[in-house]
Protein backbone atom coordinates (compact mmCIF):
# COMPACT_ATOMS: atom_id res chain seq x y z
CA MET A 1 94.44 87.24 88.30
CA ALA A 2 98.14 88.14 88.07
CA HIS A 3 100.48 85.53 86.58
CA LEU A 4 102.39 85.03 89.82
CA GLU A 5 99.26 84.54 91.92
CA GLU A 6 97.95 82.11 89.34
CA LEU A 7 101.20 80.13 89.43
CA VAL A 8 101.33 79.97 93.24
CA ILE A 9 97.82 78.52 93.33
CA HIS A 10 98.71 76.00 90.61
CA LEU A 11 101.80 74.91 92.57
CA TYR A 12 99.64 74.35 95.63
CA GLU A 13 97.03 72.41 93.66
CA ILE A 14 99.58 70.02 92.12
CA GLN A 15 101.27 69.60 95.54
CA ALA A 16 104.53 71.19 94.48
CA VAL A 17 104.23 73.04 97.80
CA LYS A 18 102.83 71.18 100.82
CA PHE A 19 102.06 72.07 104.43
CA GLY A 20 102.29 69.70 107.41
CA GLN A 21 105.36 68.22 109.12
CA PHE A 22 108.27 67.19 106.89
CA GLN A 23 111.72 66.02 107.95
CA LEU A 24 114.40 67.76 105.93
CA LYS A 25 117.82 66.40 104.98
CA SER A 26 119.27 68.34 107.92
CA GLY A 27 116.97 66.42 110.30
CA ILE A 28 114.88 69.52 111.10
CA CYS A 29 111.09 69.22 110.85
CA SER A 30 109.61 71.88 108.58
CA PRO A 31 105.94 72.94 108.33
CA VAL A 32 106.35 73.58 104.59
CA TYR A 33 107.90 71.46 101.86
CA PHE A 34 108.63 72.19 98.20
CA ASP A 35 108.71 69.37 95.66
CA LEU A 36 108.99 71.15 92.33
CA ARG A 37 110.07 67.98 90.58
CA VAL A 38 106.39 67.23 90.00
CA ILE A 39 106.05 70.16 87.57
CA VAL A 40 107.59 68.05 84.77
CA SER A 41 104.20 66.32 84.61
CA TYR A 42 102.41 69.64 84.13
CA PRO A 43 103.72 71.31 80.94
CA ALA A 44 101.62 74.45 81.32
CA VAL A 45 102.92 75.04 84.86
CA MET A 46 106.49 74.31 83.80
CA ASN A 47 106.25 76.81 80.94
CA GLN A 48 104.79 79.41 83.31
CA VAL A 49 107.64 78.91 85.80
CA ALA A 50 110.23 79.20 83.02
CA SER A 51 108.60 82.35 81.69
CA LEU A 52 108.62 84.06 85.11
CA LEU A 53 112.25 83.08 85.73
CA PHE A 54 113.30 84.58 82.40
CA GLN A 55 111.26 87.73 83.06
CA CYS A 56 112.91 88.08 86.47
CA ALA A 57 116.35 88.04 84.81
CA LYS A 58 115.15 90.57 82.24
CA ASP A 59 113.61 92.90 84.86
CA SER A 60 116.86 92.76 86.85
CA GLY A 61 118.78 93.92 83.78
CA LEU A 62 121.19 90.98 83.91
CA LYS A 63 123.83 90.47 81.21
CA TYR A 64 124.96 86.91 80.55
CA ASP A 65 126.24 84.68 77.74
CA THR A 66 124.90 81.29 78.73
CA VAL A 67 122.54 79.60 81.21
CA CYS A 68 122.93 76.63 83.54
CA GLY A 69 120.26 74.99 85.67
CA VAL A 70 121.15 73.51 89.07
CA PRO A 71 120.61 69.74 88.77
CA TYR A 72 118.14 68.27 88.63
CA THR A 73 114.83 70.13 89.01
CA ALA A 74 116.08 73.31 87.35
CA LEU A 75 117.46 71.52 84.27
CA PRO A 76 114.15 71.33 82.35
CA LEU A 77 113.40 74.92 83.36
CA ALA A 78 116.74 76.10 81.96
CA SER A 79 116.06 74.07 78.80
CA ILE A 80 112.72 75.80 78.21
CA ILE A 81 114.20 79.24 78.88
CA CYS A 82 117.06 78.66 76.45
CA SER A 83 115.04 77.04 73.66
CA SER A 84 112.29 79.68 73.90
CA ASN A 85 114.71 82.62 73.85
CA GLN A 86 117.51 81.22 71.67
CA LEU A 87 120.08 81.22 74.46
CA PRO A 88 123.11 78.89 74.78
CA MET A 89 122.82 76.41 77.63
CA LEU A 90 125.22 74.35 79.71
CA ILE A 91 124.37 71.20 81.67
CA GLN A 92 126.08 70.41 84.95
CA ARG A 93 126.35 66.78 85.93
CA LYS A 94 126.12 65.66 89.54
CA GLU A 95 129.08 63.41 88.93
CA ALA A 96 131.45 62.89 85.99
CA LYS A 97 131.10 59.78 83.86
CA ASP A 98 133.99 57.33 84.07
CA TYR A 99 134.04 57.02 80.28
CA GLY A 100 133.90 59.33 77.26
CA THR A 101 134.87 62.96 77.94
CA LYS A 102 134.41 62.50 81.71
CA ARG A 103 133.21 66.10 81.93
CA LEU A 104 131.15 67.66 84.72
CA VAL A 105 129.80 70.37 82.41
CA GLU A 106 128.33 69.54 79.02
CA GLY A 107 127.97 72.04 76.21
CA ASN A 108 130.13 74.58 74.40
CA ILE A 109 132.25 76.19 77.12
CA ASN A 110 133.95 79.53 76.39
CA PRO A 111 136.16 80.56 79.33
CA GLY A 112 135.61 84.17 80.35
CA GLU A 113 131.91 84.18 79.47
CA THR A 114 129.26 84.88 82.11
CA CYS A 115 126.84 82.10 83.05
CA LEU A 116 123.46 82.72 84.69
CA ILE A 117 122.32 80.09 87.17
CA ILE A 118 118.69 78.91 87.36
CA GLU A 119 117.36 77.26 90.54
CA ASP A 120 113.91 76.18 91.74
CA VAL A 121 114.14 76.78 95.52
CA VAL A 122 116.89 78.31 97.66
CA THR A 123 117.19 77.60 101.39
CA SER A 124 120.88 77.83 102.35
CA GLY A 125 122.24 78.45 98.86
CA SER A 126 124.53 75.40 99.06
CA SER A 127 123.28 73.80 95.82
CA VAL A 128 123.79 77.05 93.94
CA MET A 129 127.33 77.37 95.34
CA GLU A 130 128.14 73.80 94.24
CA THR A 131 127.15 74.71 90.69
CA VAL A 132 129.09 77.99 90.91
CA ALA A 133 132.24 76.11 91.94
CA VAL A 134 131.95 73.66 89.03
CA LEU A 135 131.36 76.43 86.48
CA LYS A 136 134.23 78.57 87.78
CA LYS A 137 136.59 75.62 87.43
CA GLU A 138 135.73 75.69 83.74
CA GLY A 139 136.81 79.32 83.54
CA LEU A 140 133.31 80.82 83.52
CA LYS A 141 132.18 83.90 85.41
CA VAL A 142 129.14 83.59 87.69
CA THR A 143 127.64 86.67 89.35
CA ASP A 144 123.89 86.06 89.48
CA ALA A 145 121.32 83.33 90.15
CA ILE A 146 117.59 83.37 89.48
CA VAL A 147 115.36 81.31 91.77
CA LEU A 148 111.63 80.67 91.71
CA VAL A 149 111.18 80.59 95.51
CA ASP A 150 113.46 82.03 98.18
CA ARG A 151 112.67 80.33 101.49
CA GLU A 152 114.14 83.38 103.27
CA GLN A 153 116.33 81.27 105.54
CA GLY A 154 119.67 82.91 104.84
CA GLY A 155 120.47 81.69 101.33
CA GLU A 156 120.52 85.18 99.84
CA ALA A 157 122.96 86.47 102.49
CA ARG A 158 125.26 83.49 102.13
CA LEU A 159 125.36 83.81 98.35
CA ALA A 160 125.97 87.56 98.62
CA GLU A 161 128.99 86.91 100.80
CA GLU A 162 130.33 84.69 98.03
CA GLY A 163 129.71 87.39 95.42
CA ILE A 164 126.52 85.90 93.95
CA ARG A 165 123.41 88.09 93.70
CA LEU A 166 120.18 86.15 94.19
CA HIS A 167 117.06 87.31 92.31
CA SER A 168 113.83 85.61 93.34
CA VAL A 169 110.52 85.45 91.48
CA CYS A 170 108.70 84.83 94.74
CA SER A 171 109.63 84.81 98.41
CA LEU A 172 108.12 82.31 100.82
CA SER A 173 106.35 85.21 102.58
CA ASN A 174 104.87 86.30 99.27
CA LEU A 175 103.70 82.76 98.55
CA LEU A 176 102.04 82.48 101.97
CA ASP A 177 100.24 85.79 101.40
CA VAL A 178 98.79 84.59 98.10
CA LEU A 179 97.64 81.23 99.46
CA CYS A 180 96.10 82.79 102.56
CA LYS A 181 94.34 85.46 100.51
CA ASN A 182 92.86 82.76 98.26
CA ARG A 183 91.84 80.64 101.29
CA LYS A 184 94.10 77.71 100.46
CA ILE A 185 95.71 77.92 103.91
CA ASP A 186 94.64 79.65 107.12
CA THR A 187 96.41 82.26 109.25
CA GLU A 188 97.58 79.62 111.73
CA VAL A 189 99.58 77.89 108.99
CA VAL A 190 101.06 81.24 107.94
CA GLN A 191 102.10 82.01 111.53
CA ASN A 192 103.66 78.53 111.98
CA VAL A 193 105.70 78.85 108.80
CA ASN A 194 106.82 82.39 109.59
CA LYS A 195 107.90 81.28 113.07
CA PHE A 196 109.86 78.40 111.54
CA ILE A 197 111.62 80.77 109.10
CA GLN A 198 112.62 83.14 111.90
CA GLU A 199 113.93 80.36 114.12
CA ASN A 200 115.75 78.34 111.46
CA SER A 201 118.05 80.64 109.52
CA THR A 202 120.77 78.65 107.77
CA TYR A 203 123.19 81.56 107.73
CA LYS A 204 125.20 83.21 110.46
CA PHE A 205 128.07 85.67 110.08
CA THR A 206 131.17 83.89 111.34
CA LYS A 207 134.89 84.52 111.43
CA GLN A 208 137.19 82.14 109.64
CA ASN A 209 140.90 81.76 110.47
CA GLY A 210 140.64 84.79 112.74
CA THR A 211 139.51 87.16 110.00
CA ALA A 212 136.12 88.68 109.32
CA PRO A 213 134.16 87.68 106.23
CA ALA A 214 134.75 89.71 103.10
CA LYS A 215 131.28 91.24 103.14
CA LYS A 216 129.83 92.63 106.36
CA MET A 217 126.26 93.26 107.28
CA CYS A 218 125.94 96.98 108.00
CA ARG A 219 123.89 98.31 110.86
CA GLU A 220 120.87 100.20 109.55
CA LEU A 221 120.69 103.91 110.33
CA SER A 222 117.39 105.19 111.67
CA TYR A 223 115.47 107.76 109.64
CA ASP A 224 116.33 110.34 112.30
CA ALA A 225 120.05 109.54 112.14
CA ARG A 226 120.03 109.75 108.36
CA ALA A 227 118.44 113.20 108.56
CA GLU A 228 121.57 114.37 110.41
CA GLN A 229 124.07 112.91 107.93
CA PRO A 230 126.31 115.35 106.02
CA GLY A 231 125.17 116.07 102.49
CA VAL A 232 121.51 115.27 103.11
CA HIS A 233 119.18 117.46 101.02
CA PRO A 234 116.99 119.78 103.15
CA ILE A 235 113.81 118.21 101.78
CA ALA A 236 115.16 114.72 102.55
CA ALA A 237 116.04 115.81 106.08
CA GLN A 238 112.60 117.35 106.59
CA LEU A 239 110.93 114.19 105.31
CA LEU A 240 113.06 111.80 107.37
CA LYS A 241 112.39 113.79 110.56
CA ALA A 242 108.64 113.83 109.86
CA MET A 243 108.70 110.06 109.30
CA GLU A 244 110.43 109.48 112.62
CA LYS A 245 108.20 111.91 114.50
CA LYS A 246 104.94 110.49 113.11
CA ASN A 247 106.13 106.85 113.01
CA THR A 248 105.13 106.47 109.38
CA ASN A 249 106.81 105.63 106.09
CA LEU A 250 103.52 105.67 104.16
CA CYS A 251 102.89 107.81 101.09
CA LEU A 252 99.30 108.03 99.87
CA SER A 253 98.85 108.09 96.11
CA ALA A 254 95.77 110.32 95.97
CA ASP A 255 94.66 109.52 92.42
CA VAL A 256 91.25 111.15 92.61
CA THR A 257 89.57 113.48 90.11
CA ASP A 258 87.54 115.67 92.45
CA CYS A 259 89.05 118.54 94.47
CA LYS A 260 86.71 118.09 97.41
CA GLU A 261 87.60 114.40 97.65
CA LEU A 262 91.32 115.25 97.45
CA LEU A 263 91.09 117.72 100.33
CA GLN A 264 88.98 115.32 102.40
CA LEU A 265 91.54 112.54 101.83
CA ALA A 266 94.40 114.83 102.79
CA ASP A 267 92.70 115.83 106.03
CA THR A 268 91.48 112.39 107.14
CA ILE A 269 94.52 110.36 106.03
CA GLY A 270 97.04 113.12 106.77
CA PRO A 271 97.82 112.03 110.34
CA HIS A 272 98.98 108.62 109.06
CA ILE A 273 101.23 109.60 106.13
CA CYS A 274 104.56 111.31 105.52
CA VAL A 275 103.86 112.23 101.87
CA LEU A 276 100.75 112.91 99.81
CA LYS A 277 101.33 112.12 96.14
CA THR A 278 99.11 113.93 93.65
CA HIS A 279 98.29 113.94 89.94
CA VAL A 280 96.96 117.46 89.83
CA ASP A 281 96.27 117.31 86.09
CA ILE A 282 93.52 114.70 86.57
CA LEU A 283 91.45 117.00 88.80
CA GLN A 284 88.40 117.79 86.71
CA ASP A 285 87.36 120.85 88.76
CA PHE A 286 90.82 122.28 89.48
CA GLN A 287 91.01 125.83 90.82
CA PRO A 288 94.20 127.53 92.12
CA GLU A 289 92.50 128.07 95.51
CA VAL A 290 92.52 124.31 96.06
CA ILE A 291 96.31 124.35 96.26
CA LYS A 292 96.25 126.86 99.12
CA GLU A 293 93.84 124.63 101.04
CA LEU A 294 95.99 121.58 100.31
CA GLN A 295 99.10 123.37 101.58
CA ALA A 296 97.30 124.30 104.78
CA VAL A 297 96.28 120.67 105.40
CA ALA A 298 99.85 119.50 104.69
CA GLU A 299 101.21 121.95 107.24
CA LYS A 300 98.55 120.96 109.77
CA HIS A 301 99.36 117.23 109.55
CA GLU A 302 103.11 117.61 108.83
CA PHE A 303 103.35 115.76 105.56
CA LEU A 304 105.06 116.72 102.30
CA LEU A 305 103.37 117.25 98.93
CA PHE A 306 104.66 115.29 95.94
CA GLU A 307 103.32 116.11 92.48
CA ASP A 308 103.92 112.97 90.43
CA ARG A 309 104.53 114.86 87.19
CA LYS A 310 107.17 112.51 85.71
CA PHE A 311 108.91 115.21 83.69
CA ALA A 312 110.48 113.76 80.54
CA ASP A 313 111.35 116.53 78.09
CA ILE A 314 114.30 118.77 77.27
CA GLY A 315 115.52 121.15 79.96
CA ASN A 316 113.94 124.34 78.64
CA THR A 317 110.54 122.70 78.25
CA VAL A 318 110.44 121.09 81.71
CA LYS A 319 111.54 124.39 83.23
CA HIS A 320 108.38 126.06 81.89
CA GLN A 321 106.20 123.03 82.77
CA TYR A 322 107.48 123.12 86.34
CA GLU A 323 107.09 126.82 87.11
CA GLY A 324 104.29 127.88 84.75
CA GLY A 325 100.97 126.83 83.27
CA ILE A 326 97.82 126.70 85.35
CA TYR A 327 99.29 124.35 87.97
CA LYS A 328 102.54 126.19 88.86
CA ILE A 329 103.88 122.99 90.43
CA SER A 330 107.11 124.46 91.76
CA SER A 331 105.21 126.99 93.86
CA TRP A 332 103.60 124.40 96.12
CA SER A 333 104.95 120.86 95.63
CA HIS A 334 107.88 120.00 97.90
CA ILE A 335 108.81 117.07 95.69
CA THR A 336 108.53 116.25 92.00
CA ASN A 337 110.04 113.55 89.82
CA ALA A 338 111.56 112.98 86.39
CA HIS A 339 112.50 110.28 83.92
CA VAL A 340 116.18 110.10 82.98
CA VAL A 341 115.49 109.35 79.29
CA PRO A 342 116.21 112.97 78.17
CA GLY A 343 119.58 112.96 79.92
CA PRO A 344 120.91 115.41 82.54
CA GLY A 345 119.19 118.37 80.83
CA VAL A 346 115.87 117.41 82.43
CA VAL A 347 117.41 117.74 85.91
CA LYS A 348 119.22 120.96 85.07
CA GLY A 349 116.00 122.52 83.78
CA LEU A 350 114.05 121.58 86.89
CA LYS A 351 116.92 122.64 89.14
CA GLU A 352 116.97 126.15 87.68
CA VAL A 353 113.46 126.59 89.05
CA GLY A 354 113.41 124.38 92.15
CA MET A 355 116.73 125.15 93.85
CA SER A 356 115.81 128.68 94.93
CA LEU A 357 112.47 127.42 96.23
CA ASN A 358 114.09 124.65 98.31
CA ARG A 359 112.38 121.91 96.29
CA GLY A 360 113.64 118.38 95.71
CA CYS A 361 113.46 115.83 92.91
CA LEU A 362 113.23 112.06 92.65
CA LEU A 363 114.50 110.20 89.59
CA ILE A 364 112.43 107.33 88.23
CA ALA A 365 114.97 104.51 88.24
CA GLN A 366 112.57 101.56 88.21
CA MET A 367 108.82 101.08 87.72
CA SER A 368 106.34 98.61 89.22
CA SER A 369 104.62 97.76 85.94
CA GLN A 370 105.25 94.37 84.33
CA GLY A 371 107.66 94.50 81.39
CA SER A 372 109.05 97.92 82.37
CA LEU A 373 112.18 98.93 80.44
CA ALA A 374 113.56 100.83 83.43
CA THR A 375 116.11 98.15 84.33
CA GLY A 376 119.82 97.42 84.06
CA ASP A 377 121.89 100.18 82.46
CA TYR A 378 118.93 102.57 82.60
CA THR A 379 118.73 102.19 86.38
CA LYS A 380 122.50 102.58 86.77
CA ALA A 381 122.35 105.77 84.69
CA ALA A 382 119.63 107.12 87.00
CA VAL A 383 121.79 106.50 90.08
CA LYS A 384 124.81 108.16 88.42
CA MET A 385 122.69 111.18 87.44
CA ALA A 386 121.36 111.49 91.00
CA GLU A 387 124.88 111.46 92.44
CA GLU A 388 125.99 114.15 89.99
CA HIS A 389 123.03 116.38 90.94
CA SER A 390 122.63 115.61 94.64
CA ASP A 391 122.10 119.29 95.39
CA PHE A 392 118.61 118.87 93.89
CA VAL A 393 118.00 115.12 93.49
CA PHE A 394 117.56 113.36 96.84
CA GLY A 395 116.27 109.93 95.88
CA PHE A 396 114.52 107.52 93.58
CA ILE A 397 111.26 105.98 92.58
CA SER A 398 112.39 102.37 92.54
CA GLY A 399 111.43 98.82 93.40
CA SER A 400 114.32 98.38 95.80
CA LYS A 401 117.33 100.07 97.39
CA LEU A 402 119.75 101.16 94.66
CA THR A 403 122.53 102.79 96.65
CA SER A 404 123.82 102.49 100.20
CA LYS A 405 124.42 106.23 100.46
CA PRO A 406 122.16 107.25 103.38
CA GLU A 407 121.38 110.69 101.90
CA PHE A 408 119.32 109.12 99.10
CA LEU A 409 115.74 107.99 99.79
CA HIS A 410 113.90 105.23 97.94
CA MET A 411 110.15 105.37 97.40
CA THR A 412 108.42 102.26 96.07
CA PRO A 413 105.03 102.24 94.31
CA GLY A 414 102.84 99.20 93.71
CA VAL A 415 102.37 98.23 97.36
CA GLN A 416 99.43 96.29 98.75
CA LEU A 417 99.03 94.13 101.84
CA GLN A 418 98.60 91.11 99.57
CA SER A 419 101.16 90.70 96.79
CA GLY A 420 99.92 90.15 93.26
CA GLY A 421 98.84 92.39 90.38
CA ASP A 422 96.02 93.83 88.33
CA GLY A 423 94.93 93.18 84.75
CA LEU A 424 96.91 96.15 83.38
CA GLY A 425 100.44 95.05 84.25
CA GLN A 426 100.75 96.62 87.71
CA GLN A 427 102.73 94.32 90.04
CA TYR A 428 102.10 94.59 93.79
CA LEU A 429 104.47 93.81 96.66
CA SER A 430 103.73 93.75 100.39
CA PRO A 431 105.07 96.38 102.84
CA GLU A 432 107.22 93.74 104.52
CA GLU A 433 108.83 92.77 101.23
CA VAL A 434 109.40 96.36 100.10
CA ILE A 435 110.78 97.76 103.37
CA GLY A 436 112.22 94.61 104.93
CA LYS A 437 113.65 92.65 102.04
CA LYS A 438 114.17 95.18 99.26
CA GLY A 439 115.44 97.93 101.54
CA SER A 440 113.21 100.75 100.34
CA ASP A 441 112.35 103.66 102.65
CA ILE A 442 108.78 104.66 101.79
CA ILE A 443 105.81 102.63 100.56
CA ILE A 444 103.49 104.29 98.06
CA VAL A 445 99.92 103.01 98.38
CA GLY A 446 96.99 104.04 96.21
CA ARG A 447 94.22 101.56 95.47
CA GLY A 448 94.90 99.59 98.64
CA ILE A 449 93.56 102.60 100.57
CA LEU A 450 91.30 104.32 98.03
CA ALA A 451 89.34 101.15 97.25
CA ALA A 452 88.83 100.27 100.93
CA SER A 453 85.40 100.65 102.52
CA ASP A 454 87.09 102.46 105.43
CA ARG A 455 89.98 104.49 104.03
CA VAL A 456 91.23 105.71 107.40
CA GLU A 457 91.36 102.20 108.82
CA ALA A 458 93.16 100.98 105.68
CA ALA A 459 95.71 103.79 105.98
CA GLN A 460 96.31 102.91 109.63
CA THR A 461 96.87 99.27 108.64
CA TYR A 462 99.40 100.17 105.94
CA ARG A 463 101.15 102.65 108.23
CA LYS A 464 101.52 99.97 110.89
CA ALA A 465 102.75 97.34 108.41
CA GLY A 466 105.32 99.67 106.88
CA TRP A 467 106.58 100.94 110.22
CA GLU A 468 106.87 97.48 111.76
CA ALA A 469 108.89 96.33 108.73
CA TYR A 470 111.21 99.31 109.25
CA LEU A 471 111.65 98.56 112.97
CA LYS A 472 112.38 94.94 112.15
CA ARG A 473 115.02 96.09 109.66
CA LEU A 474 116.61 98.32 112.31
CA SER A 475 116.82 95.37 114.73
CA VAL A 476 119.14 93.36 112.47
CA PRO A 477 122.60 93.36 114.09
CA GLY A 478 125.58 94.58 112.12
CA ASP A 479 128.60 96.86 111.97
CA SER A 480 128.71 100.60 111.34
CA CYS A 481 130.02 100.12 107.83
CA HIS A 482 127.76 102.23 105.64
CA SER A 483 129.55 102.39 102.33
CA GLN A 484 129.59 105.29 99.95
CA GLN A 485 129.50 102.94 96.95
CA ASN A 486 126.49 101.76 94.99
CA GLU A 487 125.07 98.44 96.08
CA SER A 488 125.21 95.67 93.54
């Protein structure tokens, strides 16, 4: 069982998360209640929480000099993180003592340094903002906060407006999925909590003193509208139009080793997908004729072919790998992808072959495996490289939206209906989380469909989940303010 799933179940078992009717400080009755203070009595759980919080910061590529936990539940968590990883820590008091130093922040304070905030649960974000205010008064910079559970009630948006990026280990939706999957709660409880979340957002965009807030929520462009934007790569435009026409943002990862099975998958699942992703080098009975049949099926069902080659060598080598050998990838695959480790030469080599054939490339900016090094500066370098080669690169393999430029597409692997992971480090997110919360465009599903007893039915389920998440994202009100800058 994945570490996160294991933790969620432990939290339920020790009653750190409860379901029923609970009156909150605001007076509202909630069907779910978090009391993470109890974890101090469960050292193993507390260590697990601390470990996941630290890993979240690491995976997000955050740079910071010191750590501060929001009092009081997050204080022991911050202590474990700092002692385990040899990091300086600061302690914020709720109130200053009326004797001694009378300080609100204890520890060695160096003005100008960046402090990372640790929190257990975020609802409105008010507790985090209180800590931010205290730390900034001491001359510290605060740009990011890590939270164990985001209740998805507007805290992230409120913090973003104040310039604080919120990174969550687990969303409330994710937590509900895990508990329902493991039969700790039933679907009625899930529906009640989801209804409560939707009806009780703590954040609304308001105008203060007659002026609009500094950060606006931008109205989402439809796939069809993005296809018509200036500067959109022809392959991106073709893909976006197919997605809109077929009402699907599903990519099937067809990791099979038999040509007959590959063709059968393409034909039966084809009506429900926008992209078929292949690993042609694992086909044990590969023959060039198979590619012609695959192309015919792709044309029949109007989906694009994506050979997941992950090129990662010098330009001259990848050029030959792309156009030659027994697979001749450039001759049939609309899309391929590359790591950015070799530098811009890898893109230039692929471009020499692919441009004249009207092919497109995705850069691998993030990966869905636990402990991936594709974070932080690496991810930023991938975005910069894509922008410099947008005549060939039209998007990213990533865990979330990396840029607000509508011409770039984001495809996210590691998607299953139930969040969690496998025993080999793969981390899974739900379609709702990937499309709705993380802002990606296309979900890549492999085992969720391939391992199903009825693959067609599974594909239909994923297609519906992904498309509904997209429609929900489109329904969020906002202004036409699509920026041409990278999102933070």
